[in-house]
mmCIF file of C-alpha atoms in Angstrom:
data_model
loop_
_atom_site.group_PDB
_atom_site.id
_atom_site.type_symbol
_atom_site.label_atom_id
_atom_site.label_comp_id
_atom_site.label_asym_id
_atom_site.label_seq_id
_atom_site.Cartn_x
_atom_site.Cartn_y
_atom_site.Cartn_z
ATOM 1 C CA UNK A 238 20.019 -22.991 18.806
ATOM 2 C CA UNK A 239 22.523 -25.743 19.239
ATOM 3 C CA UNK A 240 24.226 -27.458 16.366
ATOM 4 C CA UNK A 241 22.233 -30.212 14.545
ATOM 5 C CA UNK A 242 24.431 -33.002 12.525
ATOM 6 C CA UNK A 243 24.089 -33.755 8.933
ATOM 7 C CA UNK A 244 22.662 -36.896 8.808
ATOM 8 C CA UNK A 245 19.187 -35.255 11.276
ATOM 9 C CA UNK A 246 19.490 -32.283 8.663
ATOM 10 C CA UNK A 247 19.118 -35.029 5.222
ATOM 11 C CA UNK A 248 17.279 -37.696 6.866
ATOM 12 C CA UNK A 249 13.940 -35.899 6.668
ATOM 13 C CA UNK A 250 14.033 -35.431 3.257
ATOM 14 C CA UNK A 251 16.056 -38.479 2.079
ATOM 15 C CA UNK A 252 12.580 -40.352 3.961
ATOM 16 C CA UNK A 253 9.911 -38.013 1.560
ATOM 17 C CA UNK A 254 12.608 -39.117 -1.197
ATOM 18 C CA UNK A 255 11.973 -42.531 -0.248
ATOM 19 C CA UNK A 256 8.123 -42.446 -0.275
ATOM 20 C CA UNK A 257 8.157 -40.623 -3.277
ATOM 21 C CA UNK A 258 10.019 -43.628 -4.981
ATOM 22 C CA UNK A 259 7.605 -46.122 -3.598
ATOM 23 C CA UNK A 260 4.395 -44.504 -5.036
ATOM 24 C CA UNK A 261 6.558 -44.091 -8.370
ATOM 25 C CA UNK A 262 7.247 -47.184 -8.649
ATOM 26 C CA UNK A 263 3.911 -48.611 -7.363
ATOM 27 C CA UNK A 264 2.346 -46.189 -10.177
ATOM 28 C CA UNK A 265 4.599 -46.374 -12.703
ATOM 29 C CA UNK A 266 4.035 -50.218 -12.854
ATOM 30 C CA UNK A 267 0.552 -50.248 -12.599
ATOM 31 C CA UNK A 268 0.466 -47.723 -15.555
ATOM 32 C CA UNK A 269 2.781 -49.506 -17.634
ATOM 33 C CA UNK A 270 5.169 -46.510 -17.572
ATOM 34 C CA UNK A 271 9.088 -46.832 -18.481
ATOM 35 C CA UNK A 272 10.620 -44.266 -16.607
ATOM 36 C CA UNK A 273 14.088 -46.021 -16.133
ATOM 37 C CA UNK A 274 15.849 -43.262 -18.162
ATOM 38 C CA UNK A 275 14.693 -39.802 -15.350
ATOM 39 C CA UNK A 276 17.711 -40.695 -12.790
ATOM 40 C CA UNK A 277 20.726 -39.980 -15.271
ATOM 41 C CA UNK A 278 18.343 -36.657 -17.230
ATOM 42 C CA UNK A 279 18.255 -35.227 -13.334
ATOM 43 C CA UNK A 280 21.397 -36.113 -11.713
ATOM 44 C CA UNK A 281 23.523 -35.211 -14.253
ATOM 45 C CA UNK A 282 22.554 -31.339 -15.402
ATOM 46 C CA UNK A 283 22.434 -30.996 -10.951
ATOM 47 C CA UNK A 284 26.284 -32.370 -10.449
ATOM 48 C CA UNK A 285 26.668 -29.474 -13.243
ATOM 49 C CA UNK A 286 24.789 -26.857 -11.391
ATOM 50 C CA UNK A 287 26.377 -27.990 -7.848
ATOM 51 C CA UNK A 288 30.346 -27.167 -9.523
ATOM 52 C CA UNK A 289 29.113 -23.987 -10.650
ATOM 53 C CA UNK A 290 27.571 -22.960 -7.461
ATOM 54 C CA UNK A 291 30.876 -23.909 -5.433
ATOM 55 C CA UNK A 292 32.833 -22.046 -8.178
ATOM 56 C CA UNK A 293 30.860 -19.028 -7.434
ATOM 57 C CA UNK A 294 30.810 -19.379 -3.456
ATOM 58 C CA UNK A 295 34.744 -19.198 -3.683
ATOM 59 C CA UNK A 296 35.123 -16.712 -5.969
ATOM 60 C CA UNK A 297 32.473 -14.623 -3.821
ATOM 61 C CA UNK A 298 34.407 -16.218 -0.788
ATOM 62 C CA UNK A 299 38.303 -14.897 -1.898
ATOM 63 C CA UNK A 300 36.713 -11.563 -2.617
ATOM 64 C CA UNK A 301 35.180 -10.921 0.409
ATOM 65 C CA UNK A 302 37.922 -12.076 2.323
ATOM 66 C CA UNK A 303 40.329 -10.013 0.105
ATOM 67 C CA UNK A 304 38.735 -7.035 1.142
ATOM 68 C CA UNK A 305 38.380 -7.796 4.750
ATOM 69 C CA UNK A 306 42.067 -8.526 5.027
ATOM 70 C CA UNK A 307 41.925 -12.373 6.078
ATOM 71 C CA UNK A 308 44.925 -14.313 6.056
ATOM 72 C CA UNK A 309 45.039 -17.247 4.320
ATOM 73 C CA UNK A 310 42.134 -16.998 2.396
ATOM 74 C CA UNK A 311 42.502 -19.942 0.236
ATOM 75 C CA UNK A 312 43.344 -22.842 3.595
ATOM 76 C CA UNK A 313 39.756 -20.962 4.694
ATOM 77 C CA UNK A 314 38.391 -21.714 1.888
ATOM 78 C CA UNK A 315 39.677 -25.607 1.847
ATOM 79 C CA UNK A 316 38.680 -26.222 5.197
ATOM 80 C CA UNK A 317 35.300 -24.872 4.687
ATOM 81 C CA UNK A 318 34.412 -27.267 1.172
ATOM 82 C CA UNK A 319 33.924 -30.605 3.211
ATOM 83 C CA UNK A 320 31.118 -28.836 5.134
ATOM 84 C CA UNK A 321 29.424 -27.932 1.786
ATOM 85 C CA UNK A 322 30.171 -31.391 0.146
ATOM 86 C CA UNK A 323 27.975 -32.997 3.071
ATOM 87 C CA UNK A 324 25.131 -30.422 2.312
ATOM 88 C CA UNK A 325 25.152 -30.564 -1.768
ATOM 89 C CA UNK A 326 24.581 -34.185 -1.369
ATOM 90 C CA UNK A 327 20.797 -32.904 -0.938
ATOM 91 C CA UNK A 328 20.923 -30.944 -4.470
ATOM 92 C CA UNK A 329 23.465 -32.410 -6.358
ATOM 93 C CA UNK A 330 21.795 -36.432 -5.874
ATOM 94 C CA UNK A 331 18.694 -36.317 -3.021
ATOM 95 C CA UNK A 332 16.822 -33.613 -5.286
ATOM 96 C CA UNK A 333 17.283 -35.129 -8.558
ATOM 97 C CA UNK A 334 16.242 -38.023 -8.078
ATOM 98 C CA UNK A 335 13.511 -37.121 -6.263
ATOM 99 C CA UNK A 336 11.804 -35.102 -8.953
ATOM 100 C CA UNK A 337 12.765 -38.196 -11.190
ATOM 101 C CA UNK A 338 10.655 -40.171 -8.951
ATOM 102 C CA UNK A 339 7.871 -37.423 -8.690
ATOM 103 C CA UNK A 340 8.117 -37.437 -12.745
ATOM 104 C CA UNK A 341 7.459 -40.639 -13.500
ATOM 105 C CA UNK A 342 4.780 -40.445 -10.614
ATOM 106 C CA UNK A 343 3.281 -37.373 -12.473
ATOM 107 C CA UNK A 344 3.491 -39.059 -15.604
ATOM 108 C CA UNK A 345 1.434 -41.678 -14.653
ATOM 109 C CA UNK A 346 -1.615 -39.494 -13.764
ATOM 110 C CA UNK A 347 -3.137 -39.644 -17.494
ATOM 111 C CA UNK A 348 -3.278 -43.636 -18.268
ATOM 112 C CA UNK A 349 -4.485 -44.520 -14.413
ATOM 113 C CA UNK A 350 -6.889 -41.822 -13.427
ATOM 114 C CA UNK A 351 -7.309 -39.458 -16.364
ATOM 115 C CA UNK A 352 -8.279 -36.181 -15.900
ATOM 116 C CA UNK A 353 -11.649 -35.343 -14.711
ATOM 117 C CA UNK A 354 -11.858 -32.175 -12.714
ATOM 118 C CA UNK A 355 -11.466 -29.409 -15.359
ATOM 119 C CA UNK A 356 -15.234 -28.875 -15.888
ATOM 120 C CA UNK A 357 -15.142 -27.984 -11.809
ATOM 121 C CA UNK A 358 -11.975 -25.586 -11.606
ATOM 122 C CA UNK A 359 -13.556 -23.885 -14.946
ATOM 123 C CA UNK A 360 -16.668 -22.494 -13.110
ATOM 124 C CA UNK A 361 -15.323 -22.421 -10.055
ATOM 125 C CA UNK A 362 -12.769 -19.706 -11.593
ATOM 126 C CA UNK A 363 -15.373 -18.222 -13.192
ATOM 127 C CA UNK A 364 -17.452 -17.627 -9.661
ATOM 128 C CA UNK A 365 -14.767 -16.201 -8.206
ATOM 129 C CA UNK A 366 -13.326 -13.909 -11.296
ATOM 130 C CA UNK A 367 -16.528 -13.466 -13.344
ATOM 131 C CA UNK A 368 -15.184 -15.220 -16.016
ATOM 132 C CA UNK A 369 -11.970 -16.564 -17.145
ATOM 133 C CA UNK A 370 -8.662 -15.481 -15.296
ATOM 134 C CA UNK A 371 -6.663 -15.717 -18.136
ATOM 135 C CA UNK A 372 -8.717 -13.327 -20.700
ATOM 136 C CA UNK A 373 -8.080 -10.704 -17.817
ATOM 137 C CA UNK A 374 -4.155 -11.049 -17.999
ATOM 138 C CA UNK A 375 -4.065 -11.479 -21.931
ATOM 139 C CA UNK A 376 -6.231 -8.076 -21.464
ATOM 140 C CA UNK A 377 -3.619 -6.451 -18.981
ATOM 141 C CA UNK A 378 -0.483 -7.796 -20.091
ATOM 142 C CA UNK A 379 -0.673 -7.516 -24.140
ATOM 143 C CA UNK A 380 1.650 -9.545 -26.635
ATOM 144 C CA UNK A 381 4.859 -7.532 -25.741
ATOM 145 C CA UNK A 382 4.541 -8.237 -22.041
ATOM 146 C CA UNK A 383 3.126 -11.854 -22.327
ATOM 147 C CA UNK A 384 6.927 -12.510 -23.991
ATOM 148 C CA UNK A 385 8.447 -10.970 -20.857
ATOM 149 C CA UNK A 386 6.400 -13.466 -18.700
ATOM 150 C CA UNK A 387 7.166 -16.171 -20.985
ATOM 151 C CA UNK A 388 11.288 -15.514 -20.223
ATOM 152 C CA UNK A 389 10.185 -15.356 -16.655
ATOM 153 C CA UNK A 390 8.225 -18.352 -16.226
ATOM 154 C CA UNK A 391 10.420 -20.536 -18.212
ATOM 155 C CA UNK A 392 13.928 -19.810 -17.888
ATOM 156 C CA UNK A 393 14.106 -17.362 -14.983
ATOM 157 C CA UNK A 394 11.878 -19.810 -13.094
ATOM 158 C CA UNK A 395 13.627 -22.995 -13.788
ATOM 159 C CA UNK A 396 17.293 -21.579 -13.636
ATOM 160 C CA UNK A 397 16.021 -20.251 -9.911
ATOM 161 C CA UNK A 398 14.383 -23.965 -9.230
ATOM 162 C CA UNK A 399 18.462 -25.447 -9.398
ATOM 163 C CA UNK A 400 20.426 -22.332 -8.093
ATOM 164 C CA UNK A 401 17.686 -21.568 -5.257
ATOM 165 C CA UNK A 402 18.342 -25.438 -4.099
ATOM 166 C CA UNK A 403 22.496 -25.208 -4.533
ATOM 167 C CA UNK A 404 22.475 -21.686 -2.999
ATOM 168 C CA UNK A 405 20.604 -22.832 -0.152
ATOM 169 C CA UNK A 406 23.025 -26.484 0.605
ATOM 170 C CA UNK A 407 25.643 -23.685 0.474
ATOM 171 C CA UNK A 408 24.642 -20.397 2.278
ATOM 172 C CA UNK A 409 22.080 -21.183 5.047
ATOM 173 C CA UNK A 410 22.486 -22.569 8.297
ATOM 174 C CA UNK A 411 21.452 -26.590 8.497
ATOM 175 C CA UNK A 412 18.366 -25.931 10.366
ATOM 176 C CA UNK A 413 17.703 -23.456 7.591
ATOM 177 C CA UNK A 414 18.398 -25.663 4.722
ATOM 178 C CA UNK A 415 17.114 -29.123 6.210
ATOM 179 C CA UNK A 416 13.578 -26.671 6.663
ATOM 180 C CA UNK A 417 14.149 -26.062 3.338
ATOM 181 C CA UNK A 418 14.472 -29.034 1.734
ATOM 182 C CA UNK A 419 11.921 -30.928 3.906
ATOM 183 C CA UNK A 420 9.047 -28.722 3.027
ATOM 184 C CA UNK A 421 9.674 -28.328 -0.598
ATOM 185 C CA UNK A 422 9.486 -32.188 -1.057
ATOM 186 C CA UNK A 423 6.718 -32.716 1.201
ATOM 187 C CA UNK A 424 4.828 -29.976 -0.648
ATOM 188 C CA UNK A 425 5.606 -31.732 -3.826
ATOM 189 C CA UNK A 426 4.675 -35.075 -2.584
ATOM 190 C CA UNK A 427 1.471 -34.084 -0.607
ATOM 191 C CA UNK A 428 0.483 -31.794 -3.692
ATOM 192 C CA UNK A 429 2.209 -32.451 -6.576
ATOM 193 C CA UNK A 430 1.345 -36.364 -5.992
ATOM 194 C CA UNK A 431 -1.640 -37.280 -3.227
ATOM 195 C CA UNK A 432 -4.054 -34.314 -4.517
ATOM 196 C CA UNK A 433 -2.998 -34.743 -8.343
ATOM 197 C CA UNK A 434 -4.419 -38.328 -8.171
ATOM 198 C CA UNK A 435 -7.506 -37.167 -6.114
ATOM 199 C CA UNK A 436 -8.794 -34.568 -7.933
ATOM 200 C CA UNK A 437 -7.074 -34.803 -11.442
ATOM 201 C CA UNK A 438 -6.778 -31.973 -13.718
ATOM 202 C CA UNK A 439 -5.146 -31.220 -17.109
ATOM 203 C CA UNK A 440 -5.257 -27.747 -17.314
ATOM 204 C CA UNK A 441 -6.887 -24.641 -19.617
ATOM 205 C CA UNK A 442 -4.531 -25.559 -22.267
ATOM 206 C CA UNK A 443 -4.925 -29.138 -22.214
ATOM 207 C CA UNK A 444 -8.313 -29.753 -20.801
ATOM 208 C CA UNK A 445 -10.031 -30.001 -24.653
ATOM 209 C CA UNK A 446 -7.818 -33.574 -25.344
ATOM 210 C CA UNK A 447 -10.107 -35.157 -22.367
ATOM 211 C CA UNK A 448 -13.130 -32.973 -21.912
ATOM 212 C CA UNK A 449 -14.249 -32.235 -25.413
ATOM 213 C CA UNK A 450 -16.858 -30.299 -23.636
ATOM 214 C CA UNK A 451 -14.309 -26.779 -22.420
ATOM 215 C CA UNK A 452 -12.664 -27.228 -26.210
ATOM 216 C CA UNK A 453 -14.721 -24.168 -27.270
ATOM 217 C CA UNK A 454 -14.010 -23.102 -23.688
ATOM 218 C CA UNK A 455 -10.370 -22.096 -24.441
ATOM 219 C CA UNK A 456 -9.891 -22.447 -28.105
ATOM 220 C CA UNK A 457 -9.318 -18.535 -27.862
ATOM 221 C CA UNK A 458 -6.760 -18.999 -24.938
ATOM 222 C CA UNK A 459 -4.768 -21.484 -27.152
ATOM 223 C CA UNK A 460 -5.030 -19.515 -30.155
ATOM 224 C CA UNK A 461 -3.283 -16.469 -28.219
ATOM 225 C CA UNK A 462 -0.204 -19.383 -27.546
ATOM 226 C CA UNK A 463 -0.136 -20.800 -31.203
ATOM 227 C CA UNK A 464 1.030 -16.656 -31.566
ATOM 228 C CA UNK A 465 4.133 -17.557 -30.818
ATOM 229 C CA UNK A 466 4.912 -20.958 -32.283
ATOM 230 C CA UNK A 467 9.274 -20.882 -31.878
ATOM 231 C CA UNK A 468 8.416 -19.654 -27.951
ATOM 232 C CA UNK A 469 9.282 -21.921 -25.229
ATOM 233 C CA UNK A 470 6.034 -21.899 -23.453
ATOM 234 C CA UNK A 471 4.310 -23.206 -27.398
ATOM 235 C CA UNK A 472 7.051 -25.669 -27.526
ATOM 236 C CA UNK A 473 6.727 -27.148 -24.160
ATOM 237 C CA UNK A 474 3.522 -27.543 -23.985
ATOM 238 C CA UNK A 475 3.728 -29.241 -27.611
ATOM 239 C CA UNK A 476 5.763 -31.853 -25.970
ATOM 240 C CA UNK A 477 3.949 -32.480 -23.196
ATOM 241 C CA UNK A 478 0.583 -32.910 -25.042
ATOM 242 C CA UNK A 479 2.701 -35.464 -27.408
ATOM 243 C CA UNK A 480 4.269 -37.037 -24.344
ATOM 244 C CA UNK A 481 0.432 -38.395 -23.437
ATOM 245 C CA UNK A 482 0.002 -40.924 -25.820
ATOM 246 C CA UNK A 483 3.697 -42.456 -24.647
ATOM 247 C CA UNK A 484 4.501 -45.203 -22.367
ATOM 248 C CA UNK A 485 8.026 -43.556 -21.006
ATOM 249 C CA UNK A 486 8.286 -40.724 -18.466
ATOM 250 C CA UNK A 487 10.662 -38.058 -19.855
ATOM 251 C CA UNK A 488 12.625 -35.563 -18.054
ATOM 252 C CA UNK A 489 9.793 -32.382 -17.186
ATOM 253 C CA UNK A 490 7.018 -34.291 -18.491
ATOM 254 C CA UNK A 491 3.609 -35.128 -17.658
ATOM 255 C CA UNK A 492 0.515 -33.167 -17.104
ATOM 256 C CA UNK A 493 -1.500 -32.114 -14.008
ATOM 257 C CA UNK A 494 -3.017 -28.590 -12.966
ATOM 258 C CA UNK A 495 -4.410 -29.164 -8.928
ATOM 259 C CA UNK A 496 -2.170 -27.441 -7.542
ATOM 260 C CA UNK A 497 0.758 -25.859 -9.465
ATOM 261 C CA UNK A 498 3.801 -26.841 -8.133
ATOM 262 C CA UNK A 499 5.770 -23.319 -9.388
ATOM 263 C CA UNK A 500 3.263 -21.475 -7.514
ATOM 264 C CA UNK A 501 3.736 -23.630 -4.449
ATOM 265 C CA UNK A 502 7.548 -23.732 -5.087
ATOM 266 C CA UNK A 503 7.876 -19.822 -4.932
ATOM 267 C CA UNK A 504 5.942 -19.917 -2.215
ATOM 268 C CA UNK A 505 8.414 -21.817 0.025
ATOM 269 C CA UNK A 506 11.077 -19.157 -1.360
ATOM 270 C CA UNK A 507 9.089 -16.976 0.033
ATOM 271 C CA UNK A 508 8.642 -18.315 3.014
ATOM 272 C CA UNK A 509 12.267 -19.559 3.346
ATOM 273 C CA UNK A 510 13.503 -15.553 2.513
ATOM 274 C CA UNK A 511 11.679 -14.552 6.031
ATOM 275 C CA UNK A 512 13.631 -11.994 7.480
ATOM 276 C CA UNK A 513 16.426 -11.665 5.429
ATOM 277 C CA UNK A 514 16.997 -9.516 2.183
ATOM 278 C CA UNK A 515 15.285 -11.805 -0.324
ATOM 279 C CA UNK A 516 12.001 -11.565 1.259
ATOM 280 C CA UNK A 517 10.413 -8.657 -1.065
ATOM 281 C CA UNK A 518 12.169 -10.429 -4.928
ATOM 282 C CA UNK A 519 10.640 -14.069 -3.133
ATOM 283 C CA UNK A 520 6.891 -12.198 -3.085
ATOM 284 C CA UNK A 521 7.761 -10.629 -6.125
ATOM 285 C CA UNK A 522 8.811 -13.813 -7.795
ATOM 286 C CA UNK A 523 5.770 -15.565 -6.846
ATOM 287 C CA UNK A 524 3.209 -12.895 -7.336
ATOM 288 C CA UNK A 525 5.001 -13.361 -11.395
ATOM 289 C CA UNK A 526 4.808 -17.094 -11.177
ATOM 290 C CA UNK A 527 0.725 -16.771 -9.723
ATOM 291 C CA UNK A 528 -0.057 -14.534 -12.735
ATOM 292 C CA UNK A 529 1.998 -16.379 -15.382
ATOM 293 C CA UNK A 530 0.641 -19.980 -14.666
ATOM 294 C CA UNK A 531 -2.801 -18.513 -15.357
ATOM 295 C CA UNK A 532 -1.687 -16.402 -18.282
ATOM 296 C CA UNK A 533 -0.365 -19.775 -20.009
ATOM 297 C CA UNK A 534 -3.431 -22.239 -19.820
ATOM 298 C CA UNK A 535 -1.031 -24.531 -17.258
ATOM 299 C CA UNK A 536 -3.200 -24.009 -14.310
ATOM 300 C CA UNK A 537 -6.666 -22.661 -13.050
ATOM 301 C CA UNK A 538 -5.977 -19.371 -10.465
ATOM 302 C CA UNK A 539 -7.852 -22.065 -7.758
ATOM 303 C CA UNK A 540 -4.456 -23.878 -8.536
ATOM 304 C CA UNK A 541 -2.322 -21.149 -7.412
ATOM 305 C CA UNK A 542 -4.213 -20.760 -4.621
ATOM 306 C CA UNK A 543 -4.747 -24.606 -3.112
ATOM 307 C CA UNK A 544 -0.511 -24.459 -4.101
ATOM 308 C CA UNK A 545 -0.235 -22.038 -1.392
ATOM 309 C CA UNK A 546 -1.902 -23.182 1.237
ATOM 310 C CA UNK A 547 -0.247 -26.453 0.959
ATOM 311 C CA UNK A 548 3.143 -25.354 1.063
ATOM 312 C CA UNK A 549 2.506 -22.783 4.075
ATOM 313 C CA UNK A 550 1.125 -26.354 6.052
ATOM 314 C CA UNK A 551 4.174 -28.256 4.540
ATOM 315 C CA UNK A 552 6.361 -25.131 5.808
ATOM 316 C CA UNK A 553 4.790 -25.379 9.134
ATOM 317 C CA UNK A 554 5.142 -29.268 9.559
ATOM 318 C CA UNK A 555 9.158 -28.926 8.780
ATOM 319 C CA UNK A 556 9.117 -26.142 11.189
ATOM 320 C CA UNK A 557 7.967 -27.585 13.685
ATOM 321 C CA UNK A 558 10.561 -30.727 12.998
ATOM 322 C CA UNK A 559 13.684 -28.706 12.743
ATOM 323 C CA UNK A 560 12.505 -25.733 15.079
ATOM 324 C CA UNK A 561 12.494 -22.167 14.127
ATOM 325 C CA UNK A 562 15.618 -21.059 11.991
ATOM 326 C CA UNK A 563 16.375 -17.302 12.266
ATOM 327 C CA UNK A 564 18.175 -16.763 9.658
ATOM 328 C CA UNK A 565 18.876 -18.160 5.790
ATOM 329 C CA UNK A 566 22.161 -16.465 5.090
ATOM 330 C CA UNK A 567 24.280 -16.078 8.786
ATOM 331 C CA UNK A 568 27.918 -15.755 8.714
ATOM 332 C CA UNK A 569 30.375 -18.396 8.505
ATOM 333 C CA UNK A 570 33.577 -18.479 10.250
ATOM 334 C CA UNK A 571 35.514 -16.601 8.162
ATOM 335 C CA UNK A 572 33.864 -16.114 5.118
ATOM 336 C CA UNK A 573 30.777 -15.099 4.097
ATOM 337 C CA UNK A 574 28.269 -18.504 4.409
ATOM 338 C CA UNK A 575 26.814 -20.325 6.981
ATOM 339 C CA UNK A 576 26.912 -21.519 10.186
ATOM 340 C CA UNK A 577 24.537 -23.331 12.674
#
């Protein structure tokens, strides 16, 4: 396919950025929410990860090229880091301050709608399952593997969130990466926003602070968590349940179960890794992320599910926008990248 410029690879995703911001601010103001302070919490750790992620590209870059005998390596090298300035514009500011926007937005759920769909998601888990999902992972899994999903789903996951974004800027081709981009944001947007406020829902784990009804429900599912009290699934979910009661959005906070956004996230890894050598650690990483948002109250398995769906549709819309990409990691003139 012929070459497509920067500005028709961002513009997509800079325009879901911008509607995004809208309905934040629209929401945010109507729920009396200060979220003035997400911008600089974002942008600041991603200019971080964006460095380190050009660090590593050359270093890969130089050794690659050491072995294949290029001349010149490091004029390569220079001529090649203008191209991948214009494309970690989309991680290093786009991104950030788009799930600054979507934060505040998600933040705002609680005060404006509340949540009122956990009742429905509880027995309609239970039709499907026969009961509870989560007693049949605690059940499976065991104390000594639940803390190996807990490293997964909270540090594994969210180091992959930043690096999979930076990675992506850097290594695939522009139709590849603009694909990218524009799917995961309208997935978050269309999911993580539009159905959030249409059929609210806290969560297992939080859905006994608004329906005192499921209390008894899962007081044996949060009784399992309290286990672990120093663990950083306890302690997030600690903030975020004292986060409610506040009138500021914080960076990673608010609630919301329909649908889960790290299912639907690995999901566009997945299908972003068509293809190429990352397809089979993508299904693997979201077949983890499926079982662990269940495992830890966050979400109802319908979540996962709904999640999925919505990012395939997202994937197909940007698809269809950029046209087909063949490939997330082809060569780059000289050094192991990307090209168009």
């Amino acid at each position: 396919m012929e070459e497509i410029s920067i500005g028709r690879t961002i513009a997509p995703s800079v325009t879901v950025f911008g509607i995004t911001t809208a309905l934040a601010l629209v929401l945010t103001n109507a729920a009396d929410i200060d979220g003035s302070g997400l911008p600089a919490g974002y942008v600041i750790p991603a200019i971080g990860v964006s460095i380190f992620s050009i660090v590593i590209w050359m270093a890969l870059a130089l050794i690659t090229m050491a072995v294949g005998g290029v001349r010149s390596p490091g004029r390569v090298i220079v001529s090649q880091l203008s191209r991948h300035a214009e494309m970690l514009l989309l991680p290093t500011l786009i991104q950030p301050l788009f799930f600054a926007a979507f934060t505040a937005a998600k933040t705002s759920i609680a005060p404006l709608v509340s949540f009122t769909w956990d009742g429905f998601y509880t027995r309609f888990d239970a039709a499907i399952f026969g009961g509870d999902p989560w007693r049949l992972t605690h059940a499976a899994i065991g104390p000594i593997g639940s803390l190996g999903l807990e490293f997964f789903y909270t540090a594994v996951w969210g180091v992959s969130l930043v690096f999979v974004q930076a990675f992506m800027a850097i290594y695939a081709t522009r139709r590849a990466a603009g694909t990218f981009f524009l799917a995961l944001n309208l997935t978050w947007l269309v999911g993580g926003i539009l159905l959030a406020y249409v059929t609210p829902a806290a969560g297992p784990v939080f859905a006994h602070l608004f329906d005192p009804a499921l209390s008894g429900r899962f007081a044996e599912l949060r009784s399992a968590l309290a286990l672990y009290p120093e663990g950083p699934v306890f302690q997030t979910q600690d903030y975020l349940a004292d986060m409610l009661g506040k009138r500021i959005a914080e960076e990673g906070g608010g609630i919301s179960a329909m649908p889960s956004m790290h299912v639907a996230t690995a999901m566009i890894y997945v299908l972003a890794a068509r293809r190429t050598r990352w397809f089979w650690p993508a299904i693997v990483f979201t077949v983890l992320t499926c079982i662990g948002s269940v495992h830890f109250g966050y979400h109802y398995a319908v979540d996962g599910l709904v999640a999925i769906a919505i990012a395939g549709l997202c994937w197909r819309g940007a698809e269809m926008w950029f046209g087909r990409s063949k490939s997330v990691d082809a060569p780059e003139p000289g050094i192991a990248g990307r090209a168009t």
